[in-house]
Amino acid sequence: MTDCLFCNIAAKEIPAEIVLETERALAFRDINPQAPTHVLVISKAHHENAAALAEADDGLADDLLKACHAVAVQEGVAESGYRVVLNTGPGAGQTVFHVHAHVLGGRSLQWPPG
């Protein structure tokens, strides 16, 4: 999709601070971080949201979650704890309609989230 921000980042047509790349996922720093560690992990293939990713049923959701954990380890928040958030739909706060997980850590994260 040529008009998708995250597809363009995955194609490296738009710059991003990439922290991890696998065959099927790309992780980069959020431009508006909500925690000391705030990294977005996207699938390189376009899927609109977590529901579409789950329906793809090709192991991509597993790859995305493994990439999230690898980011947490690399960023040094795996031991203290981190949160993985997948917003699905505008009512949940999704603003870019390409599946992406937020990996958040480095501070106390309250529950319930805001």
Tab-separated table of C-alpha atoms in Angstrom:
chain	number	residue	atom	x	y	z
A	1	MET	CA	0.000	0.000	0.000
A	2	THR	CA	1.712	3.155	-1.178
A	3	ASP	CA	-0.288	5.457	1.102
A	4	CYS	CA	0.416	3.487	4.307
A	5	LEU	CA	2.934	5.180	6.599
A	6	PHE	CA	4.181	1.917	8.108
A	7	CYS	CA	4.430	0.170	4.723
A	8	ASN	CA	6.633	3.070	3.616
A	9	ILE	CA	8.765	2.750	6.745
A	10	ALA	CA	9.065	-1.019	6.173
A	11	ALA	CA	10.163	-0.303	2.582
A	12	LYS	CA	12.667	2.211	4.029
A	13	GLU	CA	11.146	4.993	1.950
A	14	ILE	CA	10.487	6.980	5.140
A	15	PRO	CA	13.271	7.143	7.731
A	16	ALA	CA	12.818	5.719	11.218
A	17	GLU	CA	15.149	4.868	14.082
A	18	ILE	CA	15.191	1.113	13.544
A	19	VAL	CA	16.152	-0.960	16.577
A	20	LEU	CA	15.453	-4.482	15.281
A	21	GLU	CA	14.684	-6.127	11.980
A	22	THR	CA	13.719	-9.709	11.238
A	23	GLU	CA	12.569	-11.357	8.041
A	24	ARG	CA	8.924	-10.416	8.724
A	25	ALA	CA	9.011	-7.657	11.350
A	26	LEU	CA	10.544	-4.233	11.837
A	27	ALA	CA	10.916	-2.382	15.132
A	28	PHE	CA	11.542	1.340	15.464
A	29	ARG	CA	11.292	4.036	18.122
A	30	ASP	CA	7.962	5.807	18.513
A	31	ILE	CA	8.220	9.504	17.589
A	32	ASN	CA	5.974	10.392	20.563
A	33	PRO	CA	7.224	8.078	23.339
A	34	GLN	CA	4.945	7.397	26.296
A	35	ALA	CA	7.641	5.642	28.350
A	36	PRO	CA	11.461	5.603	28.423
A	37	THR	CA	11.255	2.568	26.149
A	38	HIS	CA	8.574	2.941	23.493
A	39	VAL	CA	9.212	0.931	20.356
A	40	LEU	CA	6.736	0.059	17.619
A	41	VAL	CA	6.959	-3.422	16.134
A	42	ILE	CA	5.248	-3.820	12.769
A	43	SER	CA	4.780	-6.659	10.364
A	44	LYS	CA	6.474	-5.950	7.058
A	45	ALA	CA	3.358	-7.291	5.347
A	46	HIS	CA	0.340	-5.010	5.491
A	47	HIS	CA	-2.467	-6.141	7.783
A	48	GLU	CA	-4.874	-3.493	9.022
A	49	ASN	CA	-4.932	-4.485	12.698
A	50	ALA	CA	-4.487	-7.332	15.191
A	51	ALA	CA	-7.719	-8.999	14.077
A	52	ALA	CA	-6.545	-9.087	10.456
A	53	LEU	CA	-3.168	-10.397	11.615
A	54	ALA	CA	-4.861	-13.193	13.544
A	55	GLU	CA	-6.950	-14.112	10.504
A	56	ALA	CA	-3.808	-14.346	8.343
A	57	ASP	CA	-2.990	-17.515	10.364
A	58	ASP	CA	0.472	-17.951	8.904
A	59	GLY	CA	2.619	-17.636	12.032
A	60	LEU	CA	3.092	-13.899	11.576
A	61	ALA	CA	1.461	-13.045	14.911
A	62	ASP	CA	3.958	-15.356	16.605
A	63	ASP	CA	6.842	-13.690	14.761
A	64	LEU	CA	5.581	-10.256	15.807
A	65	LEU	CA	5.354	-11.279	19.465
A	66	LYS	CA	8.846	-12.824	19.350
A	67	ALA	CA	10.160	-9.568	17.888
A	68	CYS	CA	8.468	-7.652	20.739
A	69	HIS	CA	10.260	-9.798	23.303
A	70	ALA	CA	13.576	-9.437	21.457
A	71	VAL	CA	13.142	-5.654	21.595
A	72	ALA	CA	12.418	-5.800	25.341
A	73	VAL	CA	15.581	-7.847	25.910
A	74	GLN	CA	17.654	-5.565	23.700
A	75	GLU	CA	16.272	-2.432	25.390
A	76	GLY	CA	16.951	-3.838	28.870
A	77	VAL	CA	13.356	-3.938	30.116
A	78	ALA	CA	12.648	-7.677	29.893
A	79	GLU	CA	13.689	-8.368	33.493
A	80	SER	CA	11.878	-5.441	35.138
A	81	GLY	CA	8.767	-5.844	32.989
A	82	TYR	CA	7.284	-4.405	29.846
A	83	ARG	CA	3.915	-4.025	28.200
A	84	VAL	CA	2.904	-5.012	24.672
A	85	VAL	CA	-0.131	-3.127	23.357
A	86	LEU	CA	-1.994	-3.781	20.103
A	87	ASN	CA	-4.721	-1.196	19.509
A	88	THR	CA	-7.386	-2.461	17.124
A	89	GLY	CA	-9.759	0.110	15.680
A	90	PRO	CA	-10.256	3.818	16.257
A	91	GLY	CA	-12.185	3.288	19.513
A	92	ALA	CA	-9.076	1.630	20.968
A	93	GLY	CA	-6.819	4.466	19.851
A	94	GLN	CA	-5.456	2.980	16.622
A	95	THR	CA	-4.414	5.867	14.363
A	96	VAL	CA	-2.229	4.069	11.799
A	97	PHE	CA	-4.144	1.222	10.209
A	98	HIS	CA	-1.220	-1.160	9.780
A	99	VAL	CA	-0.852	-3.672	12.611
A	100	HIS	CA	1.726	-2.564	15.154
A	101	ALA	CA	2.596	-3.465	18.701
A	102	HIS	CA	3.792	-0.890	21.194
A	103	VAL	CA	6.557	-2.199	23.456
A	104	LEU	CA	6.577	0.007	26.561
A	105	GLY	CA	8.875	-0.178	29.562
A	106	GLY	CA	11.414	1.582	31.690
A	107	ARG	CA	8.896	3.026	34.163
A	108	SER	CA	6.053	1.805	36.325
A	109	LEU	CA	3.052	1.165	34.103
A	110	GLN	CA	-0.266	1.567	35.886
A	111	TRP	CA	-3.356	-0.567	35.512
A	112	PRO	CA	-5.856	0.035	34.151
A	113	PRO	CA	-4.229	1.953	31.324
A	114	GLY	CA	-5.632	5.384	30.515
